[in-house]
Amino acid sequence: MKSLTRLGSADGAGKFGKYGGQYVPETLMEPLKTLADAYRHFSRDPSFKKELANWLEHYAGRPTPIYFAGRLTDNAGGAKIYLKREDLLHGGAHKINNTLGQALLAKKMGKRRVIAETGAGQHGVATAMACVALGLAAEIYMGSEDMERQRLNVYRMKMLGARVHPVDSGSKTLKDAINEALRDWVTNVEDTYYLLGSVVGPHPYPTMVRDFQSVIGKEARRQILKQEGKLPRSVVACVGGGSNSIGIFHGFLNDADVNLYGVEAGGHDMSRGKHAAPLVAGREGVLHGMMTYVLQNAEGQIESTESISAGLDYPAVGPEHSYLMSIGRTKYVTQTDMDALHAFNQLSQLEGIMPALEPAHAISYATKLAKTLEKEDSIIVNLSGRGDKDVDRIAKQFPQ
Ligand SMILES: *Cc1c(COP(=O)(O)O)cnc(C)c1O
């Protein structure tokens, strides 16, 4: 492994090694610079930090506990499995950590209008919630195909007072919604803040979203030391854009003995177009303003993706993951749709906790990993969200 001195920060141009950066049209350079300057200023401002901590505690429900999953552990046979309970947060997932942080920043920057993209609708809902709480107007871009598939979340956004704009270009899904949101931002940058949903996009988003999510890892490290008296052997998290995983990894980045595993969506199988695993099966390229691993064909056209979990269904990944993989600090694996469904049933029936299908991928991998480790070891799995949103989908799969 190379020196750890660069871990945990991007350089001035927002690069993690050769990954990240700002591969954007000229017109976006100025808004991004203004945003980076504002973020640098407020992230060091004690009153901003205090205000955000207050929202996270009293509105979102932090700190979340770690829970020793005793019956899951016995069933797997091996290392102790702990769950970091981000599913207990307001809205049911880790996304509120980021939306509260950025909405507060938007407010401090004097913006009144917040725009966001959403795929499954989870980030759109979390954005709408944070905007209501902070008195901002929210407008959400969503692919028309996704709106059809995730109707419940469209209603939730509307009930929370957000406007939802259907996007009919391209594949009518998340990547097209991001393009549309970026277009809106360029046109309306004067009064508009673009609230991006994961550790992706041009600098400063990967760093900023990472910082807002790193509260997960900070808490988890403190909690496991208190409970176990030592660090875990491994930390496991699912990787869509990469925000819940980078958030928990960051607490342990400099603990060289803690193995960090990111679990990508293996989808139906690992053949072309049937998965969503850019780190395991993609190539380096540029998408949405960043250099990173991307699922693309020989001509560099973006490949279609497939996963049972809408939150993991994205053809690229945050650039910091690409960097951490390149220096060997993190490892990436895949679990299939069937693995995730199996883990959903296991956790529901052994622990009375229904995980979202995204972290079900991580649970599945952790149970396999546990078998290879000693009983004195522990593993922390980031339970990034709860499964209520997926119940319909699962009921269709298992009618009994
Ligand atoms: C959105 C979502 C994800 C995927 O996003 P990341 O940025 O990779 O964290 C994972 N889990 C849940 C519950 C989500 O809602």
Short mmCIF file of C-alpha atoms in Angstrom, two decimals, residues 11-359:
data_model
loop_
_atom_site.label_atom_id
_atom_site.label_comp_id
_atom_site.label_asym_id
_atom_site.label_seq_id
_atom_site.Cartn_x
_atom_site.Cartn_y
_atom_site.Cartn_z
CA ASP A 11 -6.07 18.13 -3.65
CA GLY A 12 -6.88 21.74 -4.62
CA ALA A 13 -8.29 20.69 -7.98
CA GLY A 14 -10.50 18.13 -6.30
CA LYS A 15 -8.47 15.14 -7.44
CA PHE A 16 -8.03 11.87 -5.58
CA GLY A 17 -4.88 10.70 -7.35
CA LYS A 18 -5.95 10.92 -10.98
CA TYR A 19 -9.66 10.51 -10.18
CA GLY A 20 -12.31 13.17 -9.63
CA GLY A 21 -11.70 16.68 -10.96
CA GLN A 22 -14.06 19.02 -12.79
CA TYR A 23 -14.77 17.75 -16.31
CA VAL A 24 -17.52 20.27 -16.99
CA PRO A 25 -18.45 22.95 -19.54
CA GLU A 26 -16.89 26.40 -19.03
CA THR A 27 -20.21 27.79 -17.77
CA LEU A 28 -20.12 25.52 -14.72
CA MET A 29 -16.60 26.43 -13.58
CA GLU A 30 -17.61 29.66 -11.87
CA PRO A 31 -20.61 28.20 -9.94
CA LEU A 32 -18.44 25.27 -8.82
CA LYS A 33 -15.72 27.63 -7.60
CA THR A 34 -18.26 29.71 -5.68
CA LEU A 35 -19.65 26.53 -4.13
CA ALA A 36 -16.20 25.18 -3.21
CA ASP A 37 -15.27 28.51 -1.60
CA ALA A 38 -18.53 28.68 0.36
CA TYR A 39 -18.16 25.09 1.52
CA ARG A 40 -14.55 25.66 2.61
CA HIS A 41 -15.66 28.70 4.58
CA PHE A 42 -18.70 27.20 6.32
CA SER A 43 -17.18 23.78 6.98
CA ARG A 44 -14.71 25.55 9.26
CA ASP A 45 -17.27 27.82 10.86
CA PRO A 46 -18.08 26.64 14.43
CA SER A 47 -21.61 28.07 14.32
CA PHE A 48 -22.39 26.21 11.06
CA LYS A 49 -21.08 22.98 12.58
CA LYS A 50 -23.11 23.52 15.72
CA GLU A 51 -26.29 24.26 13.80
CA LEU A 52 -25.85 21.15 11.61
CA ALA A 53 -25.12 18.95 14.63
CA ASN A 54 -28.33 20.24 16.16
CA TRP A 55 -30.39 19.33 13.06
CA LEU A 56 -28.77 15.91 12.90
CA GLU A 57 -29.53 15.19 16.55
CA HIS A 58 -33.03 16.61 16.97
CA TYR A 59 -34.48 16.29 13.47
CA ALA A 60 -32.71 13.30 11.90
CA GLY A 61 -32.16 11.23 15.03
CA ARG A 62 -28.38 10.97 15.45
CA PRO A 63 -26.41 9.27 16.85
CA THR A 64 -27.71 5.98 15.46
CA PRO A 65 -26.77 2.87 17.49
CA ILE A 66 -24.66 -0.09 16.50
CA TYR A 67 -26.52 -3.34 17.13
CA PHE A 68 -24.98 -6.75 17.74
CA ALA A 69 -26.90 -9.12 15.44
CA GLY A 70 -26.53 -12.20 17.66
CA ARG A 71 -28.84 -14.57 15.81
CA LEU A 72 -27.47 -13.58 12.41
CA THR A 73 -23.97 -14.14 13.83
CA ASP A 74 -24.85 -17.62 15.18
CA ASN A 75 -26.44 -18.48 11.87
CA ALA A 76 -23.41 -17.37 9.84
CA GLY A 77 -20.92 -18.96 12.25
CA GLY A 78 -17.75 -16.93 12.77
CA ALA A 79 -17.05 -13.26 13.45
CA LYS A 80 -19.57 -11.11 15.34
CA ILE A 81 -21.76 -9.07 13.01
CA TYR A 82 -22.70 -5.57 14.10
CA LEU A 83 -25.13 -3.33 12.21
CA LYS A 84 -24.75 0.45 12.05
CA ARG A 85 -28.40 1.47 12.20
CA GLU A 86 -28.73 4.25 9.60
CA ASP A 87 -32.13 2.71 8.84
CA LEU A 88 -33.40 4.35 12.04
CA LEU A 89 -32.87 7.89 10.74
CA HIS A 90 -35.73 10.20 9.72
CA GLY A 91 -36.74 9.20 6.20
CA GLY A 92 -35.38 5.70 6.74
CA ALA A 93 -31.89 6.03 5.27
CA HIS A 94 -28.50 7.76 5.52
CA LYS A 95 -29.46 10.28 2.83
CA ILE A 96 -30.75 12.84 5.33
CA ASN A 97 -27.16 13.34 6.68
CA ASN A 98 -26.22 14.83 3.32
CA THR A 99 -29.42 16.71 2.48
CA LEU A 100 -29.48 18.53 5.83
CA GLY A 101 -25.82 19.50 5.42
CA GLN A 102 -26.23 20.84 1.90
CA ALA A 103 -29.61 22.49 2.54
CA LEU A 104 -28.07 24.38 5.46
CA LEU A 105 -25.18 25.41 3.20
CA ALA A 106 -27.64 26.57 0.52
CA LYS A 107 -29.40 28.71 3.10
CA LYS A 108 -26.13 30.24 4.34
CA MET A 109 -25.24 31.03 0.70
CA GLY A 110 -28.50 32.97 0.39
CA LYS A 111 -30.12 30.59 -2.13
CA ARG A 112 -33.89 30.15 -1.99
CA ARG A 113 -34.41 27.47 -4.61
CA VAL A 114 -32.91 23.98 -4.33
CA ILE A 115 -32.81 21.52 -7.22
CA ALA A 116 -31.88 17.85 -7.03
CA GLU A 117 -31.86 14.71 -9.15
CA THR A 118 -33.30 11.43 -7.97
CA GLY A 119 -33.33 7.85 -9.25
CA ALA A 120 -35.40 5.70 -6.94
CA GLY A 121 -36.81 8.83 -5.34
CA GLN A 122 -35.09 8.36 -1.98
CA HIS A 123 -32.76 11.33 -2.44
CA GLY A 124 -35.66 13.40 -3.76
CA VAL A 125 -37.68 12.67 -0.63
CA ALA A 126 -34.71 13.38 1.68
CA THR A 127 -34.10 16.66 -0.17
CA ALA A 128 -37.76 17.64 0.08
CA MET A 129 -37.72 16.95 3.84
CA ALA A 130 -34.57 18.99 4.48
CA CYS A 131 -35.92 21.86 2.38
CA VAL A 132 -39.20 21.99 4.28
CA ALA A 133 -37.29 21.96 7.57
CA LEU A 134 -35.03 24.81 6.48
CA GLY A 135 -37.64 26.86 4.61
CA LEU A 136 -36.35 26.36 1.06
CA ALA A 137 -38.22 25.54 -2.17
CA ALA A 138 -37.37 22.13 -3.67
CA GLU A 139 -37.59 21.05 -7.33
CA ILE A 140 -36.65 17.50 -8.19
CA TYR A 141 -35.61 16.07 -11.59
CA MET A 142 -36.58 12.45 -12.11
CA GLY A 143 -36.52 10.21 -15.19
CA SER A 144 -40.05 9.49 -16.42
CA GLU A 145 -39.22 5.77 -16.45
CA ASP A 146 -38.20 6.00 -12.77
CA MET A 147 -41.35 8.01 -11.94
CA GLU A 148 -43.40 5.14 -13.29
CA ARG A 149 -41.45 2.56 -11.26
CA GLN A 150 -41.32 4.56 -8.03
CA ARG A 151 -44.74 6.15 -7.89
CA LEU A 152 -44.95 6.13 -4.09
CA ASN A 153 -41.88 8.33 -3.76
CA VAL A 154 -43.27 10.75 -6.35
CA TYR A 155 -46.36 11.18 -4.14
CA ARG A 156 -44.18 11.60 -1.05
CA MET A 157 -42.16 14.38 -2.71
CA LYS A 158 -45.32 16.16 -3.81
CA MET A 159 -46.89 15.87 -0.36
CA LEU A 160 -43.74 17.43 1.04
CA GLY A 161 -44.35 20.40 -1.24
CA ALA A 162 -41.67 19.68 -3.85
CA ARG A 163 -42.15 20.12 -7.60
CA VAL A 164 -41.20 17.03 -9.59
CA HIS A 165 -39.94 17.51 -13.17
CA PRO A 166 -40.15 14.41 -15.41
CA VAL A 167 -37.08 13.85 -17.61
CA ASP A 168 -37.80 12.22 -20.98
CA SER A 169 -34.31 12.22 -22.52
CA GLY A 170 -31.97 9.22 -22.91
CA SER A 171 -32.89 6.19 -20.85
CA LYS A 172 -35.29 8.35 -18.76
CA THR A 173 -33.49 7.33 -15.58
CA LEU A 174 -31.03 8.71 -13.01
CA LYS A 175 -28.14 9.63 -15.30
CA ASP A 176 -30.48 11.68 -17.50
CA ALA A 177 -31.96 13.39 -14.43
CA ILE A 178 -28.43 14.43 -13.37
CA ASN A 179 -27.78 15.91 -16.83
CA GLU A 180 -31.04 17.86 -16.64
CA ALA A 181 -30.34 19.17 -13.12
CA LEU A 182 -26.88 20.36 -14.21
CA ARG A 183 -28.52 22.19 -17.15
CA ASP A 184 -31.01 23.90 -14.83
CA TRP A 185 -28.19 24.91 -12.48
CA VAL A 186 -26.17 26.63 -15.23
CA THR A 187 -29.22 28.65 -16.25
CA ASN A 188 -30.44 29.61 -12.77
CA VAL A 189 -27.27 29.67 -10.70
CA GLU A 190 -28.05 33.13 -9.27
CA ASP A 191 -30.77 31.92 -6.88
CA THR A 192 -30.42 28.13 -7.21
CA TYR A 193 -28.45 25.54 -5.26
CA TYR A 194 -27.84 22.08 -6.79
CA LEU A 195 -28.09 19.46 -4.04
CA LEU A 196 -26.35 16.36 -5.41
CA GLY A 197 -27.23 13.04 -3.79
CA SER A 198 -24.02 11.04 -3.57
CA VAL A 199 -20.21 11.35 -3.59
CA VAL A 200 -20.24 11.83 -7.37
CA GLY A 201 -20.11 14.70 -9.86
CA PRO A 202 -17.50 17.43 -10.19
CA HIS A 203 -15.46 18.79 -7.27
CA PRO A 204 -16.43 19.84 -4.58
CA TYR A 205 -19.39 17.40 -4.42
CA PRO A 206 -17.44 14.16 -3.77
CA THR A 207 -15.57 15.79 -0.88
CA MET A 208 -18.50 17.71 0.53
CA VAL A 209 -20.97 14.80 0.50
CA ARG A 210 -18.25 12.55 1.95
CA ASP A 211 -17.71 14.98 4.82
CA PHE A 212 -21.44 15.12 5.59
CA GLN A 213 -21.68 11.30 5.57
CA SER A 214 -18.48 10.69 7.54
CA VAL A 215 -20.47 11.19 10.74
CA ILE A 216 -21.44 7.51 10.26
CA GLY A 217 -17.86 6.27 10.51
CA LYS A 218 -16.92 8.60 13.35
CA GLU A 219 -19.78 7.31 15.47
CA ALA A 220 -19.25 3.66 14.50
CA ARG A 221 -15.57 3.72 15.47
CA ARG A 222 -16.32 5.20 18.87
CA GLN A 223 -19.21 2.77 19.43
CA ILE A 224 -17.36 -0.41 18.51
CA LEU A 225 -14.38 0.55 20.69
CA LYS A 226 -16.76 1.04 23.60
CA GLN A 227 -18.58 -2.24 22.99
CA GLU A 228 -15.74 -4.55 21.92
CA GLY A 229 -12.70 -2.78 23.35
CA LYS A 230 -10.97 -3.12 19.98
CA LEU A 231 -11.39 -2.22 16.33
CA PRO A 232 -13.37 -4.45 13.96
CA ARG A 233 -11.61 -6.79 11.55
CA SER A 234 -13.75 -5.54 8.66
CA VAL A 235 -16.27 -2.92 7.65
CA VAL A 236 -18.76 -3.75 4.89
CA ALA A 237 -21.09 -1.37 3.00
CA CYS A 238 -23.02 -1.34 -0.27
CA VAL A 239 -21.86 0.95 -3.10
CA GLY A 240 -24.21 2.78 -5.44
CA GLY A 241 -22.79 6.26 -5.96
CA GLY A 242 -20.73 5.45 -2.89
CA SER A 243 -21.84 7.84 -0.14
CA ASN A 244 -22.91 5.55 2.71
CA SER A 245 -19.83 3.38 2.16
CA ILE A 246 -17.35 6.26 2.02
CA GLY A 247 -19.09 7.72 5.09
CA ILE A 248 -18.45 4.65 7.22
CA PHE A 249 -15.05 3.85 5.65
CA HIS A 250 -13.72 7.26 6.58
CA GLY A 251 -13.87 6.49 10.27
CA PHE A 252 -11.41 3.62 9.72
CA LEU A 253 -9.29 4.79 6.77
CA ASN A 254 -6.15 5.23 8.84
CA ASP A 255 -6.62 1.99 10.79
CA ALA A 256 -4.57 -0.13 8.39
CA ASP A 257 -5.64 -3.41 10.06
CA VAL A 258 -9.34 -2.80 9.39
CA ASN A 259 -10.34 -4.27 6.02
CA LEU A 260 -12.85 -2.17 4.08
CA TYR A 261 -15.22 -3.92 1.64
CA GLY A 262 -17.57 -2.20 -0.79
CA VAL A 263 -20.34 -4.36 -2.23
CA GLU A 264 -21.61 -3.51 -5.72
CA ALA A 265 -24.79 -4.77 -7.35
CA GLY A 266 -24.13 -8.03 -9.20
CA GLY A 267 -27.67 -7.79 -10.58
CA HIS A 268 -28.94 -10.79 -12.49
CA ASP A 269 -25.43 -11.97 -13.32
CA MET A 270 -22.15 -10.37 -14.34
CA SER A 271 -22.80 -10.42 -18.11
CA ARG A 272 -23.05 -7.11 -20.01
CA GLY A 273 -25.92 -4.87 -19.06
CA LYS A 274 -27.12 -7.21 -16.32
CA HIS A 275 -25.38 -5.65 -13.30
CA ALA A 276 -24.32 -2.30 -11.83
CA ALA A 277 -20.72 -2.90 -10.76
CA PRO A 278 -18.41 -0.24 -12.25
CA LEU A 279 -15.50 -0.87 -9.85
CA VAL A 280 -15.52 -4.63 -10.36
CA ALA A 281 -16.34 -4.68 -14.08
CA GLY A 282 -15.96 -1.14 -15.50
CA ARG A 283 -13.14 0.95 -16.99
CA GLU A 284 -11.76 4.41 -16.27
CA GLY A 285 -13.66 7.18 -17.98
CA VAL A 286 -15.47 10.48 -17.51
CA LEU A 287 -19.13 10.83 -16.55
CA HIS A 288 -21.00 13.64 -14.80
CA GLY A 289 -17.94 15.81 -14.46
CA MET A 290 -15.61 13.27 -12.82
CA MET A 291 -12.88 10.85 -13.86
CA THR A 292 -13.72 7.49 -12.31
CA TYR A 293 -14.69 3.89 -13.06
CA VAL A 294 -17.60 3.74 -15.49
CA LEU A 295 -19.58 0.97 -17.16
CA GLN A 296 -19.05 1.70 -20.85
CA ASN A 297 -18.77 -0.11 -24.16
CA ALA A 298 -15.73 -0.10 -26.45
CA GLU A 299 -16.79 3.30 -27.90
CA GLY A 300 -17.11 4.85 -24.45
CA GLN A 301 -20.92 4.88 -24.57
CA ILE A 302 -22.51 4.32 -21.17
CA GLU A 303 -23.79 0.76 -20.67
CA SER A 304 -27.24 0.06 -19.30
CA THR A 305 -27.33 -1.25 -15.74
CA GLU A 306 -29.59 -3.60 -13.86
CA SER A 307 -30.17 -4.23 -10.17
CA ILE A 308 -33.10 -5.20 -8.00
CA SER A 309 -32.14 -2.25 -5.78
CA ALA A 310 -32.83 1.04 -7.52
CA GLY A 311 -30.34 2.84 -5.23
CA LEU A 312 -27.40 0.83 -6.60
CA ASP A 313 -28.48 1.19 -10.24
CA TYR A 314 -25.89 3.74 -11.45
CA PRO A 315 -23.19 3.18 -14.12
CA ALA A 316 -20.38 5.07 -12.32
CA VAL A 317 -19.07 5.53 -8.78
CA GLY A 318 -17.58 8.26 -6.61
CA PRO A 319 -13.95 9.03 -7.57
CA GLU A 320 -12.57 8.53 -4.06
CA HIS A 321 -13.54 4.85 -4.26
CA SER A 322 -11.59 4.54 -7.53
CA TYR A 323 -8.58 6.06 -5.80
CA LEU A 324 -8.84 3.93 -2.64
CA MET A 325 -9.11 0.83 -4.83
CA SER A 326 -6.08 1.89 -6.90
CA ILE A 327 -3.87 2.08 -3.79
CA GLY A 328 -5.26 -1.14 -2.36
CA ARG A 329 -6.90 0.40 0.71
CA THR A 330 -10.41 -0.84 -0.14
CA LYS A 331 -11.72 -3.95 -1.87
CA TYR A 332 -14.84 -4.27 -4.02
CA VAL A 333 -16.97 -7.34 -4.56
CA THR A 334 -20.44 -8.05 -5.95
CA GLN A 335 -23.53 -9.83 -4.68
CA THR A 336 -26.45 -10.73 -6.94
CA ASP A 337 -30.15 -9.84 -6.75
CA MET A 338 -30.84 -13.32 -5.35
CA ASP A 339 -28.11 -12.92 -2.68
CA ALA A 340 -29.74 -9.64 -1.60
CA LEU A 341 -33.22 -11.16 -1.45
CA HIS A 342 -31.90 -14.04 0.62
CA ALA A 343 -30.19 -11.62 3.04
CA PHE A 344 -33.41 -9.58 3.26
CA ASN A 345 -35.30 -12.69 4.39
CA GLN A 346 -32.54 -13.74 6.78
CA LEU A 347 -32.29 -10.40 8.56
CA SER A 348 -36.08 -10.06 8.72
CA GLN A 349 -36.58 -13.50 10.19
CA LEU A 350 -33.52 -13.74 12.44
CA GLU A 351 -33.43 -10.20 13.80
CA GLY A 352 -36.80 -8.61 13.06
CA ILE A 353 -35.10 -5.96 10.94
CA MET A 354 -36.13 -5.47 7.31
CA PRO A 355 -33.18 -3.99 5.43
CA ALA A 356 -33.48 -1.98 2.23
CA LEU A 357 -32.40 -4.08 -0.76
CA GLU A 358 -29.27 -1.91 -1.16
CA PRO A 359 -27.67 -2.80 2.21
#
